[in-house]
Coordinates of C-alpha atoms and ligand atoms in Angstrom, one line a residue:
X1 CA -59.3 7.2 5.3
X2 CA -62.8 6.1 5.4
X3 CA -65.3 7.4 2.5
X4 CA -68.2 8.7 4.2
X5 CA -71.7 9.9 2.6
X6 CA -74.0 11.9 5.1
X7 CA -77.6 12.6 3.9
X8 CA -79.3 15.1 5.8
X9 CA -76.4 17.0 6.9
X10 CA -77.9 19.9 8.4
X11 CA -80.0 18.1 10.5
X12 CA -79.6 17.0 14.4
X13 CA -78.5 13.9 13.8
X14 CA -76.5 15.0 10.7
X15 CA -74.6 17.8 12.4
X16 CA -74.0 15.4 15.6
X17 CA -72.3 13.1 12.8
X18 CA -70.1 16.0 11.1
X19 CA -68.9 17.5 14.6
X20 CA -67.3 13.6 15.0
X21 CA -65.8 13.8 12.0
X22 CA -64.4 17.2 12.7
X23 CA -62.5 16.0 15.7
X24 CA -60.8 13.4 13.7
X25 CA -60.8 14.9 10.0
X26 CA -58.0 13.1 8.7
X27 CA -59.8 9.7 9.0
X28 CA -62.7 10.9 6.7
X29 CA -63.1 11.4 3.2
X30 CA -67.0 13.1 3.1
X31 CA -68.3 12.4 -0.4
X32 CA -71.7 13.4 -0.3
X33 CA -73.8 16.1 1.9
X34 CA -77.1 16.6 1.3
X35 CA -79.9 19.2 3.0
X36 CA -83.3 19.6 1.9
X37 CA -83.4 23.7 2.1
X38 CA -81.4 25.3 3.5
X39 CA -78.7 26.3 1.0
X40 CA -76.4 28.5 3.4
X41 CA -75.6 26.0 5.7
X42 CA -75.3 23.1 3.2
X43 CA -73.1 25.5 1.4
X44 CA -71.1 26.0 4.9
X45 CA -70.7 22.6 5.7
X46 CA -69.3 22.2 2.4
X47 CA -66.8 24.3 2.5
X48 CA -65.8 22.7 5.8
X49 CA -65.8 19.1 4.5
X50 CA -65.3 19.5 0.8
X51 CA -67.5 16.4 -0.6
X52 CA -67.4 14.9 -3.6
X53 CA -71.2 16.4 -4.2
X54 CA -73.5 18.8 -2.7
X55 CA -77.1 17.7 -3.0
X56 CA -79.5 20.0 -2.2
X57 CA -83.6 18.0 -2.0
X58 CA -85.1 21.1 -3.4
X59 CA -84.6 21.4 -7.0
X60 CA -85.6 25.0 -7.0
X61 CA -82.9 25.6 -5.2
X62 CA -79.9 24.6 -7.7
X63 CA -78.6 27.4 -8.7
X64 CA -78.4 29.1 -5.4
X65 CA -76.5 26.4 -4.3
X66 CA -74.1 25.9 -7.7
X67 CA -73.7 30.3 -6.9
X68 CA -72.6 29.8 -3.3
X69 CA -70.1 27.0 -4.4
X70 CA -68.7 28.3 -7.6
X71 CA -65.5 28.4 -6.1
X72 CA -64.8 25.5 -5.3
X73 CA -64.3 22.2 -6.4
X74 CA -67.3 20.4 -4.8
X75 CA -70.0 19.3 -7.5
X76 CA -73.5 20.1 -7.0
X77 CA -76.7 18.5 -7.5
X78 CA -80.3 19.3 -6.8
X79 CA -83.6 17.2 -6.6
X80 CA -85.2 13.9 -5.2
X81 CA -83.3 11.6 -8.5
X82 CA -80.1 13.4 -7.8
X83 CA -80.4 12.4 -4.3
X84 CA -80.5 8.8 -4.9
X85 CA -77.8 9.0 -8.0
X86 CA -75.5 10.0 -5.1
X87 CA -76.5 7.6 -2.4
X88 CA -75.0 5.0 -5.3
X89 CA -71.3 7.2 -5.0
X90 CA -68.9 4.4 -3.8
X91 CA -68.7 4.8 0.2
X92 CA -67.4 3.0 3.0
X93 CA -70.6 4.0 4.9
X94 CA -73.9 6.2 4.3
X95 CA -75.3 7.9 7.0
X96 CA -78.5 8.0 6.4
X97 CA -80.3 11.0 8.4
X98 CA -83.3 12.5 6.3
X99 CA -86.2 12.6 8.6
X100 CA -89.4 10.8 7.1
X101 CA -90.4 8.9 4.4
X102 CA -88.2 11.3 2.4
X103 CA -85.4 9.4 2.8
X104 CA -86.6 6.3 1.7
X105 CA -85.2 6.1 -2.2
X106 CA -81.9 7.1 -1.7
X107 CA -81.3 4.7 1.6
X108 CA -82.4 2.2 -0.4
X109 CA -80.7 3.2 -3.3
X110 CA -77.2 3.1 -0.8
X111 CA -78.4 -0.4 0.2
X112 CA -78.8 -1.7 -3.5
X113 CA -75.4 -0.1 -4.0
X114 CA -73.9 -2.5 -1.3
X115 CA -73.1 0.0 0.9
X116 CA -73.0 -0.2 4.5
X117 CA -75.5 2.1 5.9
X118 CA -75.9 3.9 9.4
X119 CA -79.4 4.0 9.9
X120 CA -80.9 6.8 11.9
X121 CA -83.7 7.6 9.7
X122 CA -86.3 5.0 11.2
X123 CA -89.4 5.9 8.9
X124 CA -88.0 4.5 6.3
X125 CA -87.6 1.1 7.9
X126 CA -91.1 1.4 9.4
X127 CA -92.1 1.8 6.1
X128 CA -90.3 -0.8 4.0
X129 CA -88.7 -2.9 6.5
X130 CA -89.5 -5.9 4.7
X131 CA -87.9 -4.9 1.5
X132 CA -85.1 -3.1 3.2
X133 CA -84.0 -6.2 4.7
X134 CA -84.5 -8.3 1.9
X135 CA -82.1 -5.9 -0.3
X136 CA -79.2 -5.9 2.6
X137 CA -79.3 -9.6 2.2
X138 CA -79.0 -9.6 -1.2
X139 CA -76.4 -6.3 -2.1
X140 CA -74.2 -8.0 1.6
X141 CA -75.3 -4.4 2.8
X142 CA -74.9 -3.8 6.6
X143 CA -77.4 -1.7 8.8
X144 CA -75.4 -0.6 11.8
X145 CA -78.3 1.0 13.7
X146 CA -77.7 4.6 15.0
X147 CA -81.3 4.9 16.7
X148 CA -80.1 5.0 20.4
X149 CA -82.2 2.0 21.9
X150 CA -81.5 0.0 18.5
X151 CA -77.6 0.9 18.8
X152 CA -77.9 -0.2 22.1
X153 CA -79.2 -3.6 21.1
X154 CA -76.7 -4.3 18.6
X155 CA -73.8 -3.5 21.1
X156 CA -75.3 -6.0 23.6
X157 CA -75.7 -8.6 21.0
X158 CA -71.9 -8.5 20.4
X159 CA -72.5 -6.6 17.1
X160 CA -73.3 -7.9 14.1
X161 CA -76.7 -9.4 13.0
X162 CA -78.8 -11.3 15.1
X163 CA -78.6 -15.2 12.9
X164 CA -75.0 -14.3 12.9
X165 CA -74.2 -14.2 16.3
X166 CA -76.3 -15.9 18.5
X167 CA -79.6 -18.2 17.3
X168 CA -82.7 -16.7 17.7
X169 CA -83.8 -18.5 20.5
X170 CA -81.0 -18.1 22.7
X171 CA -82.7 -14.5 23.3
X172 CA -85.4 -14.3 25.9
X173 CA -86.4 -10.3 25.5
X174 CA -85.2 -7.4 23.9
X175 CA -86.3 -4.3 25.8
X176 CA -85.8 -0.7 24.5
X177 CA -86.1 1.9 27.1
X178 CA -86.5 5.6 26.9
X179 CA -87.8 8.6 28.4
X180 CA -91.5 9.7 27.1
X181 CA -90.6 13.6 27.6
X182 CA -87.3 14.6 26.9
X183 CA -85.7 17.4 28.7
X184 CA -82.7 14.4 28.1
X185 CA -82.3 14.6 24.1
X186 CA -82.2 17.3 22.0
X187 CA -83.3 16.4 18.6
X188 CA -85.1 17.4 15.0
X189 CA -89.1 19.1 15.5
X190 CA -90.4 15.6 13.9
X191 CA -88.9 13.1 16.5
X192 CA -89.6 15.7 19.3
X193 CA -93.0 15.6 18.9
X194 CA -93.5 11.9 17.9
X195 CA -91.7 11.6 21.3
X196 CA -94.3 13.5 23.1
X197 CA -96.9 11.5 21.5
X198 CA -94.8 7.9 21.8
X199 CA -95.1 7.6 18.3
X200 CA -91.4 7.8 18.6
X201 CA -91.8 4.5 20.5
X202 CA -94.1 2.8 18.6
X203 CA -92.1 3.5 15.3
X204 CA -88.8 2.3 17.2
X205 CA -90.8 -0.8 18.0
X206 CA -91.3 -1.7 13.9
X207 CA -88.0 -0.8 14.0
X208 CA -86.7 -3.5 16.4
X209 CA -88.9 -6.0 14.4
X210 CA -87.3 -5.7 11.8
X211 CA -83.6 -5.2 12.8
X212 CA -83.7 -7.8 15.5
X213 CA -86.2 -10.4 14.6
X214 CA -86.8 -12.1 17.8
X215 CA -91.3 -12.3 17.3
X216 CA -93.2 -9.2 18.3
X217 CA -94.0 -10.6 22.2
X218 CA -90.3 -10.4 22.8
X219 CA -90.0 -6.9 22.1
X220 CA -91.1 -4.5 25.2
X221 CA -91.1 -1.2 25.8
X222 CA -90.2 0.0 29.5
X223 CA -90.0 4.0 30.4
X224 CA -86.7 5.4 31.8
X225 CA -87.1 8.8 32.9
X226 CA -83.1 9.2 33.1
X227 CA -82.1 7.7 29.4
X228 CA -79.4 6.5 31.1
X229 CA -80.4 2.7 29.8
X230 CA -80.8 2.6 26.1
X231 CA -81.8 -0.6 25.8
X232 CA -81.5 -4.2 27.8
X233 CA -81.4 -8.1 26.2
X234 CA -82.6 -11.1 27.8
X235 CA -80.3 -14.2 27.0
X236 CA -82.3 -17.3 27.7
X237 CA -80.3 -18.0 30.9
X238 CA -81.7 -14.5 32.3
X239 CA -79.1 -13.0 32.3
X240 CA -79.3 -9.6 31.3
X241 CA -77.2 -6.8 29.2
X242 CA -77.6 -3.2 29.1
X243 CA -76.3 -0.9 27.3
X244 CA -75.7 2.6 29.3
X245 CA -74.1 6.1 28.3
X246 CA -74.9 9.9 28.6
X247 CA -77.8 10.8 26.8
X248 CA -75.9 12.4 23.7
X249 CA -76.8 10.8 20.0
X250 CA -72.7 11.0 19.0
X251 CA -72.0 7.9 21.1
X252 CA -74.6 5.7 18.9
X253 CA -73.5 7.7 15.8
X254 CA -70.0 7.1 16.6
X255 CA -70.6 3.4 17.8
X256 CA -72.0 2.9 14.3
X257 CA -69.3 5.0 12.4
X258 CA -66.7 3.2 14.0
X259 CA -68.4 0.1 14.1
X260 CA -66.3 -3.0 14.8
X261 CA -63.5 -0.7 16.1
X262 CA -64.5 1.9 18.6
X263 CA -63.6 6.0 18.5
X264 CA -63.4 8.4 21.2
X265 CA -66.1 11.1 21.6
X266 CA -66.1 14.2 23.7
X267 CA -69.3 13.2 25.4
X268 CA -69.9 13.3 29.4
X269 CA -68.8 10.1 31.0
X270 CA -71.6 8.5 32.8
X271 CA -71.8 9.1 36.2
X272 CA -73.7 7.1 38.3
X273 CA -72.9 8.2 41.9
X274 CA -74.1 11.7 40.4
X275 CA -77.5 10.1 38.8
X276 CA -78.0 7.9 41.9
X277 CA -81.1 6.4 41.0
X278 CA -82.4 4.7 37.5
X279 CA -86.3 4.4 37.1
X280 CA -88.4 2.2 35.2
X281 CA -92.5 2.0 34.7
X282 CA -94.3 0.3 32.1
X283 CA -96.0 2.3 29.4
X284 CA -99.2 4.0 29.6
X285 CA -101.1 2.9 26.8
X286 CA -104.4 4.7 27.5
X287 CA -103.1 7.9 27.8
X288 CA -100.7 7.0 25.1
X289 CA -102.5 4.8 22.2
X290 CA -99.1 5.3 19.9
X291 CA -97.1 2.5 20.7
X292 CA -100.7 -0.1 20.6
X293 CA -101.3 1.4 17.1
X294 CA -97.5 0.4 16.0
X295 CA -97.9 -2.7 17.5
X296 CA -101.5 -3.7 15.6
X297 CA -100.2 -2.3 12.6
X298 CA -96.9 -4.3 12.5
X299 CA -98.9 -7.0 13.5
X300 CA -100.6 -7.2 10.1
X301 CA -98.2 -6.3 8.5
X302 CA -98.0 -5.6 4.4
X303 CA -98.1 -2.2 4.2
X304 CA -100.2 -1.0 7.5
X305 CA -97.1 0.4 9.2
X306 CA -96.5 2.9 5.7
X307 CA -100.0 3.7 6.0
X308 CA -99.5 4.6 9.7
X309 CA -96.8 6.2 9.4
X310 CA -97.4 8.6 6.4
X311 CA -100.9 9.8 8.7
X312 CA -98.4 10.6 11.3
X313 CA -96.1 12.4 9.5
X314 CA -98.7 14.6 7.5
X315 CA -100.4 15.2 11.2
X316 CA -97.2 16.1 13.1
X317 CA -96.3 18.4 10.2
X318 CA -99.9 20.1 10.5
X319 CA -99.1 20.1 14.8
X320 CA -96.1 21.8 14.1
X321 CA -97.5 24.2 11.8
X322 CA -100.4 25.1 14.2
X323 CA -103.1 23.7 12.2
X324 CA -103.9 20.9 14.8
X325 CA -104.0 20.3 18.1
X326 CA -102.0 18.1 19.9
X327 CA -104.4 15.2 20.5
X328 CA -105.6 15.7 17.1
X329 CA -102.0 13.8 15.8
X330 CA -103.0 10.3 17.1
X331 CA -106.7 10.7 16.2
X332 CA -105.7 11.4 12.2
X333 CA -103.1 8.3 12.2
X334 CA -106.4 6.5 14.0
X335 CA -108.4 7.8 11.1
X336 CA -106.2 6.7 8.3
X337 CA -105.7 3.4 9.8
X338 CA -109.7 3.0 9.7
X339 CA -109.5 2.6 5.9
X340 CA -109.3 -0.7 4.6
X341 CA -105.9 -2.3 4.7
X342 CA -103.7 -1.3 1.5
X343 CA -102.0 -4.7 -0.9
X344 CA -98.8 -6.5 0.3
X345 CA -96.3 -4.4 -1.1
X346 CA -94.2 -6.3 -3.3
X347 CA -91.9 -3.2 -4.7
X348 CA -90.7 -0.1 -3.5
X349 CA -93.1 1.4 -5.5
X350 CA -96.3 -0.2 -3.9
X351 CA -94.6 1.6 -0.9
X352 CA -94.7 5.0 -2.4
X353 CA -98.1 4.4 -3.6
X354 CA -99.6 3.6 -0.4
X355 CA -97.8 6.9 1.4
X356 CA -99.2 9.1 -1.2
X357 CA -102.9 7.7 -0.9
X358 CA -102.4 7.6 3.1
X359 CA -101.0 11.2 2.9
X360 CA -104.0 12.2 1.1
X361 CA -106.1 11.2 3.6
X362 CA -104.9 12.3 6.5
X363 CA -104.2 15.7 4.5
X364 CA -108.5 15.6 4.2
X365 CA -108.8 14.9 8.1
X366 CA -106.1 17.7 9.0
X367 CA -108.5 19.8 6.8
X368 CA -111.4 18.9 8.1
X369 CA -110.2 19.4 11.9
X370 CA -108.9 22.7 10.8
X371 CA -112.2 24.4 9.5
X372 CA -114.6 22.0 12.4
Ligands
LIG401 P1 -83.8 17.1 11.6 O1 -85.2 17.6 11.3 O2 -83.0 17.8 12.6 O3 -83.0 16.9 10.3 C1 -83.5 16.3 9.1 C2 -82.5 16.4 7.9 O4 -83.2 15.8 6.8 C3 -82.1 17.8 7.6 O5 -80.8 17.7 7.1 C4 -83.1 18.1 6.4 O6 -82.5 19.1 5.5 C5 -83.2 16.8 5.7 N1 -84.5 16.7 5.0 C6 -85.8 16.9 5.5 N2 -86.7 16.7 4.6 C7 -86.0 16.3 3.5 C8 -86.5 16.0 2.1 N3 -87.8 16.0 1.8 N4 -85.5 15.7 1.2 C9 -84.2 15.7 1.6 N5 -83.7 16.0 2.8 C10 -84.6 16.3 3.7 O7 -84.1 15.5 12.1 P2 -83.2 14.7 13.1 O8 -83.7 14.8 14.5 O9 -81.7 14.8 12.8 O10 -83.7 13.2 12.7 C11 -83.2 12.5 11.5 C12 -83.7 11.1 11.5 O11 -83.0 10.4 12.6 C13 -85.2 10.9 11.8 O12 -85.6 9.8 11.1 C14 -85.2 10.6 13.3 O13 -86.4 9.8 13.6 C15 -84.0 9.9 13.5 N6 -83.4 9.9 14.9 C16 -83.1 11.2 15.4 C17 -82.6 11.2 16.7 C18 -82.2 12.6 17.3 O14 -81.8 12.6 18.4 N7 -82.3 13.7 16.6 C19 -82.5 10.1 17.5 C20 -82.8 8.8 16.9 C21 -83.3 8.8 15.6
LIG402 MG1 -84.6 6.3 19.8

């Protein structure tokens, strides 16, 4: 049995994790599920997967959740500390799947712990790549990534990290491909709209920097209406791998949770005859400035991409709740990004700092948009 820990639970990617588990229940021990808010379902899944703990984010919510557990033996735990005390519980592997910044402390916190870590929540490495990386290398952590293009990478490298399997420059191109509207994926509010925007893209470009650290100019993005490519790597002979499958997150959740071995999935078998045709453009970058900001901002480096990427999730959370218009997402993470550039972070804490100030202001240009 392999101990498992699955933060954000209740989410897309979360549930897509738990009905893989389901199908094969005698090979996992859960010992942690977390949610931020929604007690009945946490309690639900619970009861299904009897954890260790049950950790709900929002500590007003404790006793509702100790209430809807009481009979049972699963412990309970509420708050952002109690998050991260669990994220230490010995595990085989740590899904992490919180969506933003949010999920930051305890994935590092799994990291520092050693533990192997499934990585789906990519704001958290576009925040504090850097440092991220740094504590992997030093705990002997693993990131198995469960971002579909980033998955898709890994595979076609062979698994494994990058400096351990091939050198550096033995790789011409790494190329993650994906739709810009997705009637292909169906996924959390957050990613759907940073999709729409390709801020989805330009986040899983930081994200490639730092998991695959081939130099930014050898990173491209290419559109793929179908999603049937997740991603493709250049070797320096030209020859090319790609990585293909249905577009359904449990086969890069289960590539990662089986990850070196492999486990069956009840997904769609590709099939191509049916598909008949893949297509490919390059991205438009006028009508979608997302993926240039990324790129400048990981350029510089330090803490730009936290700054960016706090704007954007303060203005997608403002989008969603009908305070701003659509275009109004990229011009507030263009705002933000006016300020000067924050200090080099050199602790996780510099990274918090920075995502509160940069949440700030992008909470005073969501207000000012909403009363212009
Ligand atoms: P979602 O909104 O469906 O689920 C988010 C989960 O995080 C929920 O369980 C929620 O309770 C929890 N959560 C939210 N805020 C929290 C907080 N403050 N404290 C504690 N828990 C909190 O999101 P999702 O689509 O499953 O995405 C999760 C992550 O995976 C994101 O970073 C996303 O970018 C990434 N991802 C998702 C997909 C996909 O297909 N959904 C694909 C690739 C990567
Ligand atoms: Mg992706």
């Amino acid at each position: 049995m392999r101990r498992l820990s699955v933060f954000g639970a209740t989410g897309s990617v979360g549930q897509s994790a738990l009905d893989l588990v389901r199908r094969d229940r005698h090979a996992w021990q859960i010992v942690v599920l977390s949610a931020n808010s929604d007690v009945a379902e946490l309690a639900r899944l619970a009861r299904e997967f009897t954890p260790e703990i049950a950790v709900i984010g929002d500590p007003a919510r404790h006793d509702e959740l100790t209430a809807a557990l009481a009979d049972t033996n699963v412990g309970v735990a509420a708050g952002a500390d109690a998050l991260v005390d669990a994220a230490r519980l010995p595990a085989d592997l740590v899904l992490a799947a919180i969506v933003g910044t949010a999920g930051l402390a305890p994935t590092m916190a799994a990291i520092e712990a050693g533990c192997d870590v499934a990585l789906a929540n990519k704001e958290s490495l576009v925040s504090a790549g850097e440092l991220m990386i740094a504590a992997a290398q030093r705990s002997g952590a693993t990131i198995l990534p469960v971002d579909s293009e980033h998955n898709a990478i890994f595979q076609c490298l062979a698994g494994g990290r990058l400096d351990q399997v091939r050198p550096a420059e033995a790789m011409a191109r790494v190329t993650p491909a994906q739709a810009v509207a997705h009637p292909n994926w169906s996924m959390g509010a957050k990613i759907s709209v940073d999709s729409a925007t390709m801020m989805n893209k330009g986040l899983e470009l930081i994200e490639a920097h730092h998991l695959f650290p081939v130099g930014l100019d050898r990173i491209e993005i290419l559109v793929h209406p179908q999603s049937v490519i997740h991603s493709l790597v250049e070797y320096v002979d030209c020859s090319t791998l790609a990585q293909l499958g249905s577009p359904d997150m449990r086969i890069p959740i289960a590539s990662a949770l089986a990850w070196p071995q492999r486990m069956a999935t009840p997904c769609a078998p590709l099939d191509l005859a049916a598909i008949a045709r893949l297509d490919f453009e390059a991205p438009d970058e006028e009508r979608f400035p997302a993926t240039a900001l990324c790129r400048a901002a990981i350029a510089e480096g330090g803490a730009r991409p936290a700054q960016l990427n706090a704007a954007n999730e303060v203005a997608v959370a403002a989008f969603l709740a009908g305070r701003i218009s659509f275009p109004a997402i990229i011009d507030t993470v263009k705002r933000v990004l006016d300020a000067d550039a924050p200090a080099v972070p050199g602790a996780l804490q510099d990274i918090f700092s920075v995502d509160a100030a940069s949440r700030a202001a992008a909470q005073h240009f969501v207000d000012q948009l909403e009363h212009a």
